[in-house]
Coordinates of C-alpha atoms and ligand atoms in Angstrom, one line a residue:
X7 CA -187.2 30.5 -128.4
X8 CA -184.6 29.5 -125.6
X9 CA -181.0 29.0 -127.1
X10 CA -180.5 26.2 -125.0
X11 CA -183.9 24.6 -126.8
X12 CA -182.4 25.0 -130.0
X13 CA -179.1 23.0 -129.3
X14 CA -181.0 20.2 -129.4
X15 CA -181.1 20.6 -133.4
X16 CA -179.0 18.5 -135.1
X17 CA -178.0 20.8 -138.3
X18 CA -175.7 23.1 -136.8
X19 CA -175.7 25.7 -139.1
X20 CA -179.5 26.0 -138.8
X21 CA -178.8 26.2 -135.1
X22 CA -176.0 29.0 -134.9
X23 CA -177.8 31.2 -137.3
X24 CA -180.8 30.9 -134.7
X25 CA -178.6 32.1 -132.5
X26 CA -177.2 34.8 -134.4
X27 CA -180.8 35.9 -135.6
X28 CA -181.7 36.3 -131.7
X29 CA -179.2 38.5 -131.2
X30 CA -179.5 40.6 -134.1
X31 CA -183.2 40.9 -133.0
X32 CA -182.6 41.4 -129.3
X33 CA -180.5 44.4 -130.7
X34 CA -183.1 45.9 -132.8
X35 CA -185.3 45.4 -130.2
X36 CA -183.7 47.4 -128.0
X37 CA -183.1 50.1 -130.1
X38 CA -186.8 50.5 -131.0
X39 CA -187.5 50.4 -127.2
X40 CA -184.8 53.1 -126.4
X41 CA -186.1 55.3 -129.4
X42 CA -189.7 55.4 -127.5
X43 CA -188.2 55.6 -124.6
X44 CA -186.5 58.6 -121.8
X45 CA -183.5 57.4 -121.2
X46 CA -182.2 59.4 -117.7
X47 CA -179.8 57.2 -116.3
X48 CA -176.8 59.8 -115.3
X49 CA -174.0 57.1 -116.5
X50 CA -175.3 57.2 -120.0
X51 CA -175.5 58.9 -123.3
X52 CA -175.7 58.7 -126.7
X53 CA -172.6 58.7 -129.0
X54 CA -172.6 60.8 -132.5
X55 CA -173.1 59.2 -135.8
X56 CA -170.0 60.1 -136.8
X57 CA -168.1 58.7 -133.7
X58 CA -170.6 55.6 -134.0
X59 CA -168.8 55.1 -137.4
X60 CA -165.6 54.7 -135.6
X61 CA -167.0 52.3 -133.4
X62 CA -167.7 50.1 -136.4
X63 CA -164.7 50.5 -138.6
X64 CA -161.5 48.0 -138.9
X65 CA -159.3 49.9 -135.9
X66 CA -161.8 47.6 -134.3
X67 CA -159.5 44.5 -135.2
X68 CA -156.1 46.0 -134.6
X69 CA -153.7 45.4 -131.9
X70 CA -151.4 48.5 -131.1
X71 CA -149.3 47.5 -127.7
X72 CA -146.7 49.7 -127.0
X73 CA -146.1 53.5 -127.4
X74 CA -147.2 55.1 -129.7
X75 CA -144.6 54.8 -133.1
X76 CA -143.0 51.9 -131.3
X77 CA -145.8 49.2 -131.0
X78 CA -145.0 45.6 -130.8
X79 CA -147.1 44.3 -133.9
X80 CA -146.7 45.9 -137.0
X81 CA -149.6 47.6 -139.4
X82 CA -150.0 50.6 -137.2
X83 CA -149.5 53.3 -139.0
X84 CA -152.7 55.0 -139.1
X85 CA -153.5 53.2 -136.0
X86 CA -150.4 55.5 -134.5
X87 CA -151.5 58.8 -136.4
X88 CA -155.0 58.3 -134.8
X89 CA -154.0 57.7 -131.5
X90 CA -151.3 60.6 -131.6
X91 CA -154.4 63.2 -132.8
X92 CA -156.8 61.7 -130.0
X93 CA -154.0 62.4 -127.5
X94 CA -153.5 65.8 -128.3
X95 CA -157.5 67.2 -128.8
X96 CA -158.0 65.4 -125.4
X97 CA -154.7 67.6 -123.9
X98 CA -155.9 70.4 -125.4
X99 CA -159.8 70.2 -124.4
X100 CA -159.1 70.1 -120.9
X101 CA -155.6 72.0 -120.9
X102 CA -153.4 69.6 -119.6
X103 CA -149.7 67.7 -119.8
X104 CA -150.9 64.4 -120.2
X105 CA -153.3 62.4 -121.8
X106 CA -153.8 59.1 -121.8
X107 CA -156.8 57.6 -124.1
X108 CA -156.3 54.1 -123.8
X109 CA -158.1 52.6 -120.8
X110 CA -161.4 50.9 -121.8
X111 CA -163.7 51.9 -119.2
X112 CA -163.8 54.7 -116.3
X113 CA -163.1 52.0 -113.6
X114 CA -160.5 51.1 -115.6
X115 CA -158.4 54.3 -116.1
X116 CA -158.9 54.4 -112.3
X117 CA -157.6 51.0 -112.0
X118 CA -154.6 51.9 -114.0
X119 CA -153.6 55.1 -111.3
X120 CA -154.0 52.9 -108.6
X121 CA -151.9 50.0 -110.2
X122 CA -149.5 53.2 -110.8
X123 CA -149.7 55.7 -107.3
X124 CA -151.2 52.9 -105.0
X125 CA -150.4 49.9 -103.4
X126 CA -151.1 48.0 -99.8
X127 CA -148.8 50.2 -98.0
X128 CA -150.6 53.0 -99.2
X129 CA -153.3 55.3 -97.6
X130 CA -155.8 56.8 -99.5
X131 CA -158.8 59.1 -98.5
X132 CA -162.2 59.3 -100.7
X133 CA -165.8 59.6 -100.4
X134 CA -168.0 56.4 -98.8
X135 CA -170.1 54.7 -101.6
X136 CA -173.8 56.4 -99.8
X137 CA -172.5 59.4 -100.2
X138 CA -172.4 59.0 -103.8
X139 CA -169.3 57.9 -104.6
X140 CA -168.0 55.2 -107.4
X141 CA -167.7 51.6 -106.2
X142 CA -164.2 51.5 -107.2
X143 CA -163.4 53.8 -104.5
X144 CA -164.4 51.5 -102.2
X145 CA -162.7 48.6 -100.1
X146 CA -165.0 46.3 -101.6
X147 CA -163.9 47.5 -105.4
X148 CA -160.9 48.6 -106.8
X149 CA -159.1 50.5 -104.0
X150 CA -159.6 47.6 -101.8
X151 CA -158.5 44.4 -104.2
X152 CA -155.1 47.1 -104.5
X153 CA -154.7 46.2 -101.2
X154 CA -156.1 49.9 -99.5
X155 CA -158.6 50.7 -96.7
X156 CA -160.0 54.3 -97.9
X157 CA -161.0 56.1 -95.1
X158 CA -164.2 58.1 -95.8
X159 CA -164.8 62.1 -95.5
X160 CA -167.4 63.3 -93.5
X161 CA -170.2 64.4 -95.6
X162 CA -173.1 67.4 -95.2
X163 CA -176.6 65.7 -96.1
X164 CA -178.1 69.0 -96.2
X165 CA -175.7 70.9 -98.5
X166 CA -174.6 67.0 -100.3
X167 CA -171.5 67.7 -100.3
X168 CA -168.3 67.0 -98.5
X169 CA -168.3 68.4 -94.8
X170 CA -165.5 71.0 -95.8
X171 CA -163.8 71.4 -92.0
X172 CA -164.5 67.4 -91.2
X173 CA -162.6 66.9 -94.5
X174 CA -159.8 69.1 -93.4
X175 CA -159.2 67.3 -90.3
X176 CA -159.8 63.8 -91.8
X177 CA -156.7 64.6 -94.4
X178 CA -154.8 66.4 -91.5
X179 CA -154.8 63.2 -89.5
X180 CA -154.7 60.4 -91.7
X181 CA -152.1 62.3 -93.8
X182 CA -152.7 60.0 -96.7
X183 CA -150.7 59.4 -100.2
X184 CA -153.7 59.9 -102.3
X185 CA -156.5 62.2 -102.0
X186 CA -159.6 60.9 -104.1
X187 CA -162.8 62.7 -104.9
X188 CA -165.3 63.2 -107.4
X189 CA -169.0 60.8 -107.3
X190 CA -171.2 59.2 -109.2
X191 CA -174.0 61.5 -107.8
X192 CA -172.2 64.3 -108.2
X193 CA -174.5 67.5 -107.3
X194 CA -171.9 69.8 -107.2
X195 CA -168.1 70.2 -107.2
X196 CA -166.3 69.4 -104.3
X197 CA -164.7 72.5 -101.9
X198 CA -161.3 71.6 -103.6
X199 CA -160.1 75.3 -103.2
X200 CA -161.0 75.7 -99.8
X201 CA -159.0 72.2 -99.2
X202 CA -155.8 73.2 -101.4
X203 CA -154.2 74.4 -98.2
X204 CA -154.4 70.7 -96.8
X205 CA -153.4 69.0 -99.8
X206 CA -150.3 71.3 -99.8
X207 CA -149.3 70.7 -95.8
X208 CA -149.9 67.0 -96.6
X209 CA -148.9 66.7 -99.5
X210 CA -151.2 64.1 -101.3
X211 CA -151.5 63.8 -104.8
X212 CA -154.9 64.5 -105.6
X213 CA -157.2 62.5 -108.0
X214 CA -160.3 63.1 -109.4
X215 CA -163.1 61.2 -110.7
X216 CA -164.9 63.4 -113.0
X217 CA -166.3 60.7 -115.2
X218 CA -170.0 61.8 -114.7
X219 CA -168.9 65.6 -115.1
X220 CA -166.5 65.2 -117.7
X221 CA -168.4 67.0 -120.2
X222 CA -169.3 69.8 -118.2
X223 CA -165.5 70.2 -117.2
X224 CA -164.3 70.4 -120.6
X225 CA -166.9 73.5 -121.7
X226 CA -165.8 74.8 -118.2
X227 CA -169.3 74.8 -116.8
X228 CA -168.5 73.1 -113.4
X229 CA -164.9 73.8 -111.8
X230 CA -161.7 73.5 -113.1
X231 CA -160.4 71.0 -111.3
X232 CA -156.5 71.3 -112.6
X233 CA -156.5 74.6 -111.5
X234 CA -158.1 73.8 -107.8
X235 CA -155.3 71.7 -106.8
X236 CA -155.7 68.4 -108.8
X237 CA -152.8 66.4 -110.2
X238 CA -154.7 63.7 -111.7
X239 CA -158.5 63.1 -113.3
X240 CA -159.8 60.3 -114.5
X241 CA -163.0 59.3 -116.4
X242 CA -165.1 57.4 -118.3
X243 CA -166.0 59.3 -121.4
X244 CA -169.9 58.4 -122.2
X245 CA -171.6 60.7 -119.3
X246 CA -172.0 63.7 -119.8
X247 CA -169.1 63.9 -122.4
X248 CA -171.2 62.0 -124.7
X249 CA -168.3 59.7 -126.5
X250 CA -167.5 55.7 -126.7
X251 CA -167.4 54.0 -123.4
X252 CA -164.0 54.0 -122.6
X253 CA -161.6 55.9 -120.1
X254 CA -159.3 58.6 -119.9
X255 CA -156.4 59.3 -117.3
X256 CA -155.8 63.3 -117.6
X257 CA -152.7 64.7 -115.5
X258 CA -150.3 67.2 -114.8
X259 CA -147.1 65.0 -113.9
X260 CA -144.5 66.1 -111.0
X261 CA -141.8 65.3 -113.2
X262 CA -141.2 62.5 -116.0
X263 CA -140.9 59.5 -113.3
X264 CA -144.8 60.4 -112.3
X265 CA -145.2 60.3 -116.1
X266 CA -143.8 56.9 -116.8
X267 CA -145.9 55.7 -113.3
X268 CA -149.0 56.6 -115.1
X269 CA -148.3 55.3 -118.4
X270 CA -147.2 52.1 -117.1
X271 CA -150.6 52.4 -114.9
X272 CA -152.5 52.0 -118.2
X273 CA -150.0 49.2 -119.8
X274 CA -149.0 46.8 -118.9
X275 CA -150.3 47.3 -115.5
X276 CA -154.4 46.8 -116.4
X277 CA -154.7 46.3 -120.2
X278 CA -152.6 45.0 -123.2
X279 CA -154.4 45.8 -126.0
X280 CA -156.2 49.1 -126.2
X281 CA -159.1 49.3 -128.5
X282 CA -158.5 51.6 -131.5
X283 CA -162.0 51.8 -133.1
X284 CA -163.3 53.9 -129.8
X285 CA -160.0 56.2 -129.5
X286 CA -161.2 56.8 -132.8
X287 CA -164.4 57.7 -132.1
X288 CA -163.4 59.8 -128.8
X289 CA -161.3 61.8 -130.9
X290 CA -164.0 62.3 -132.7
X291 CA -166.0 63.3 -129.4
X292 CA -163.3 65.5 -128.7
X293 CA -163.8 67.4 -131.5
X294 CA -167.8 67.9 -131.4
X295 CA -167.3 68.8 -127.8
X296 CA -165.0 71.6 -128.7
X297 CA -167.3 73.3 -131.2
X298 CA -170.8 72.3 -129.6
X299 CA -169.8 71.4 -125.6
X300 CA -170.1 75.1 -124.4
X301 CA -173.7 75.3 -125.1
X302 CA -174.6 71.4 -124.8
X303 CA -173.6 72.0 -120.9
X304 CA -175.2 75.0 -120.4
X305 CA -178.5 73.3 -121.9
X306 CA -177.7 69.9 -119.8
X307 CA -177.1 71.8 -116.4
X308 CA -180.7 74.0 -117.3
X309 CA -182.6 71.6 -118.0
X310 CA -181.7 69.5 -114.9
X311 CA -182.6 72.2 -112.7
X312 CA -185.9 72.6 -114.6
X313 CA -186.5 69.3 -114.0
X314 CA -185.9 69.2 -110.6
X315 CA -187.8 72.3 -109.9
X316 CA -190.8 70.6 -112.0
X317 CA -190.3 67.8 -109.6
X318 CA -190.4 69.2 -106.2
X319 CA -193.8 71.3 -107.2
X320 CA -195.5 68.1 -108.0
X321 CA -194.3 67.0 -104.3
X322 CA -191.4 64.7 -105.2
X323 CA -188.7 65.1 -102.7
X324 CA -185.6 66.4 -105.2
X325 CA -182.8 67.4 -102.7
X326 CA -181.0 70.5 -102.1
X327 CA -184.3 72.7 -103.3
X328 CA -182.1 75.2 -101.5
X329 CA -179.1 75.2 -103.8
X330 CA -181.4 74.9 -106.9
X331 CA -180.8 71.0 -106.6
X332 CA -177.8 70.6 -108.6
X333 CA -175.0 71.8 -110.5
X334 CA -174.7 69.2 -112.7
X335 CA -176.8 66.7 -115.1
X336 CA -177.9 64.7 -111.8
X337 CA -180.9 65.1 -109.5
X338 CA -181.0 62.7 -106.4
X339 CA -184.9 62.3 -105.3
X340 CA -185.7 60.6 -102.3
X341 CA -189.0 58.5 -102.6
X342 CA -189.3 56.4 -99.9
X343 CA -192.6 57.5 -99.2
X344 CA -193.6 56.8 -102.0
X345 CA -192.2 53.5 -102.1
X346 CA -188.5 53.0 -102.4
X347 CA -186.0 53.3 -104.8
X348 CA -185.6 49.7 -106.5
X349 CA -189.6 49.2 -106.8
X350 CA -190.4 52.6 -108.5
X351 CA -187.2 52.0 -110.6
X352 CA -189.0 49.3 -111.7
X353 CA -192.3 50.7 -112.5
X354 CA -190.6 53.5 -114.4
X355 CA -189.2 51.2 -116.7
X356 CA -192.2 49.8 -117.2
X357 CA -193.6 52.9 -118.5
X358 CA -190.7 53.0 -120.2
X359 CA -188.7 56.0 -118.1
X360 CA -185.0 54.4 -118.1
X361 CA -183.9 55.6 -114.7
X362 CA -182.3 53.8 -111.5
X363 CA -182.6 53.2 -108.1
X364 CA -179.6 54.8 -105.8
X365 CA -178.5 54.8 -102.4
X366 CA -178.9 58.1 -100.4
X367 CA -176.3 59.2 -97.7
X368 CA -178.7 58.0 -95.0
X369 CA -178.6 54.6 -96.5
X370 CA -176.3 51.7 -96.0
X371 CA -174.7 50.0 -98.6
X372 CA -177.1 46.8 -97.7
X373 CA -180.1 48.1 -98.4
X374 CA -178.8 48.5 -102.3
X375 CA -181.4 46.7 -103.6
X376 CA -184.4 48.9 -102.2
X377 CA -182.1 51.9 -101.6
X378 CA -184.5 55.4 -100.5
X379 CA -183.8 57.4 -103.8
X380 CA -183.7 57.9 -107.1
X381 CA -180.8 59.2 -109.6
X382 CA -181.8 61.2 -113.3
X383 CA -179.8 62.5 -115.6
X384 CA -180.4 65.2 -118.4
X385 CA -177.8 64.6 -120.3
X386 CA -179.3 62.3 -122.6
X387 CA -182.2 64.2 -123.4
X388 CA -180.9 67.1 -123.4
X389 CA -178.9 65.4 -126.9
X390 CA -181.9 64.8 -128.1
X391 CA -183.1 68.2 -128.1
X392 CA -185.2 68.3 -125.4
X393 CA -185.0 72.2 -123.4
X394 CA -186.5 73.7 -120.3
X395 CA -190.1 73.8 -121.2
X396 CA -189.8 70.0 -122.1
X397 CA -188.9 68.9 -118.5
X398 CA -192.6 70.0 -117.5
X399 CA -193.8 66.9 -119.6
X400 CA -191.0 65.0 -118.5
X401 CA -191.6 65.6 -114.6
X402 CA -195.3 65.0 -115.6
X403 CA -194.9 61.5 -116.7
X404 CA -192.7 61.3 -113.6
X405 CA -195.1 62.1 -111.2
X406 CA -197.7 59.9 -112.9
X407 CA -195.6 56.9 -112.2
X408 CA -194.2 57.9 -108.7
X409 CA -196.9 59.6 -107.0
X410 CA -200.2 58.3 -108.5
X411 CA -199.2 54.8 -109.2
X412 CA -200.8 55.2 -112.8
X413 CA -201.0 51.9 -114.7
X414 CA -197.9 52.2 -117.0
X415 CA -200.0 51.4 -120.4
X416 CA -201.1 54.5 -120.5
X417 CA -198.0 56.8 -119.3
X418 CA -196.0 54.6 -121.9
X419 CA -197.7 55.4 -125.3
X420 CA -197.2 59.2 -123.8
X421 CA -193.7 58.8 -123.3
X422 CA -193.6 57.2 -127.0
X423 CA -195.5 60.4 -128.3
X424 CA -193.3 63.0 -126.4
X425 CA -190.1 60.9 -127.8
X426 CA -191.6 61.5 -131.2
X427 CA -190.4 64.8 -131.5
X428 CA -186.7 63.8 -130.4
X429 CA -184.8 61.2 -132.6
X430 CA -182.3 63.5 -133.8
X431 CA -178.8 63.6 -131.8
X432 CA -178.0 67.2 -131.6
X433 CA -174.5 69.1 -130.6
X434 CA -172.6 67.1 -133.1
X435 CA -171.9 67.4 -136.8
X436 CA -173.7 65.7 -139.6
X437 CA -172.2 63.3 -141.6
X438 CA -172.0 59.3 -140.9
X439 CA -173.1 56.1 -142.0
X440 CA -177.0 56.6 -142.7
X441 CA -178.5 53.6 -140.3
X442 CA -175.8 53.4 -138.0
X443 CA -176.9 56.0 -135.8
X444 CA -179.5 53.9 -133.2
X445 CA -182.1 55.2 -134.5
X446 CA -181.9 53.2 -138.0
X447 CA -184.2 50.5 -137.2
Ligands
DSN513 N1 -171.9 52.8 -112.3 C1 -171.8 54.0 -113.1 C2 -172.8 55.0 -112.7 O1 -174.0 54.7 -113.0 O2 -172.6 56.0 -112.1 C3 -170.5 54.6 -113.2 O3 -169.6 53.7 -113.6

């Protein structure tokens, strides 16, 4: 029943439970459907019981402005001794300076640099949103509303990748004050070494966005950005770092000014509170990743190249066949032959194959809604303990959808009987609330 049909009640209490039993249901609901379901949209994951326990314990009520043993409202101390643990597993899992774990979201840890190293009389270079990058790299997100025009680097279709000599010249001319990279389909790692020359004649601070890679990164199964010329990465940490959503700003600081800059970045300059229940549970991530991320990347990055190459023999157009079609957790498939991005999206979901629709390079920004491709992600399957041999089936049901156009009754109870098999979250440790793990319903 319609919410706004029930307001019309006159016992209120009735009423608001009505409302509060919709949502508990729509919840359940959705947990049942995602438990039956293949969730492959790159951006997502699923977090560990153990972190998910964080996610539901009191830090979820605390406020903890401030630094860190000097907050502005009392009752912190465990608060602090939390936060001061998450800081240093996230330092020491991807071996830098500086960690900050208190942005809420990837957009917004890169909101808090640019609040910190941008401004309007700033330039900043970065990859255009078709070619795969993260809206708030763009003038119409977060780089613009700080008041900057990026200027876009010249990209390679064929290798999808950044046009390595175009790139050069672009940061040679426009001699800008920030140097962003890093996408949200991101194939493989940008040429930073071949452009660490540039940066240096220039010198930009460079940034990276390795949300989507983050994971990979930290079991160092995709480059090392820090050590190929990068002074700054951000992330959200729920790709293929499979935490809490939330954000991370990771850096190697010039000197203690930059330091300050950055910290400031975070608060006051885009959030007061921080949320203490998922720096929790990222620490928590941290941890897992360190004893089980080596092999959960190796798994992630094989079994997205197994799809792909199960893919492209059942005809689907999965780019960069040539390169082994990615690097990463992410395939981009162009199916505009077979009927565009947003409507087979949609028929996907229908048989119950959580994917989404993306824009390829040769698309423009207005054609998001029927863009030509396709992005999937392993990541999330792979968690669920899904290997090589299981991306045959999974490219099967693909096909089934995309190519023959297969009413999705059927494809759907398949997907529900392959999911059977996978309900467990692997790569983590065991322990947690029994129930509170998604798949308690
Ligand atoms: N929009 C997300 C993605 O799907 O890549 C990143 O924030």
């Amino acid at each position: 029943m319609e919410p706004g049909i029930i307001l019309k009640w006159d016992n209120k209490e009735v009423c608001m439970r009505k409302h509060i039993d919709f949502i508990r249901t729509q919840s359940k609901k959705h947990t049942k459907w995602f438990s039956n379901s293949l969730p492959m949209i790159a951006s997502e994951n699923i977090i560990s019981p153990l972190a998910r326990e964080m996610m539901l314990s009191d830090f979820q009520d605390k406020y903890a402005e401030g630094p860190v043993g000097d907050r502005y409202y009392e009752g912190n101390e465990y608060v602090d001794n939390v936060e001061r643990r998450v800081k240093k597993l996230a330092r020491e899992t991807f071996d830098v300076d500086y960690a900050d774990v208190r942005p809420l979201s990837g957009t917004n840890a890169n909101q808090a640099v640019l609040m910190a190293l941008g401004g309007p009389n700033k330039k900043i270079t970065a990859p255009d949103v078709s070619d795969g990058a993260h809206i708030s790299s763009a003038k119409f997100g977060s780089v613009g509303f700080r008041g900057m025009e990026p200027e876009t680097y010249p990209f390679d279709v064929d290798e999808m990748n950044l046009d390595i000599e175009g790139t050069k010249k672009l940061i040679r001319k426009e001699r800008p004050d920030i140097a962003l990279f890093g996408r949200s389909v991101f194939l493989f790692p940008p040429p930073l070494d071949e452009l660490k020359d540039v940066f240096e004649e220039v010198g930009c601070k460079v940034w990276y966005d390795g949300a989507h890679v983050l994971g990979l990164i930290a079991a160092g199964k995709f480059q090392k950005p820090m050590e190929e010329g990068v002074d700054i990465m951000t992330g959200s940490t729920h790709k293929t770092l499979p935490g809490p959503q939330k954000g991370v700003v990771l850096a190697n600081p010039a000197n203690e000014e930059e330091k300050e800059k950055l910290s400031a970045g975070v608060f006051p300059g885009v959030l007061s509170n921080h949320h203490m229940h998922s720096v929790a549970a990222l620490g928590i991530t941290l941890a897992e990743q360190r004893k089980f991320g080596e092999k959960y990347a190796e798994q992630i990055i094989k079994n997205a190249k197994a799809l792909g190459q199960a893919l492209y023999e059942r005809g689907i157009d999965v780019l960069c066949e040539h390169k082994g079609f990615t690097e990463s957790h992410t395939l981009a498939v162009d199916v505009q032959e077979h009927g565009g991005g947003g409507t087979l999206a949609e028929a996907l979901e229908e048989a119950n194959i959580i994917a989404n629709k993306n824009l390829m390079p040769w698309d423009d920004v207005e054609s998001a809604k029927e863009p030509s491709g396709l992005r999937f992600g392993s990541q999330a399957l792979t968690r669920l303990g899904m290997k090589e041999g299981h991306m045959e089936e999974v490219a099967e049901l693909i096909e089934r959808v995309v190519v023959n156009r297969e009413k999705p009754v059927k494809i759907k109870e398949d997907v529900k009987a392959l999911r059977e098999d996978f309900q467990e979250i692997h790569y983590c440790f065991d322990g947690g609330e029994k129930g509170l793990h998604g798949m308690g319903y």
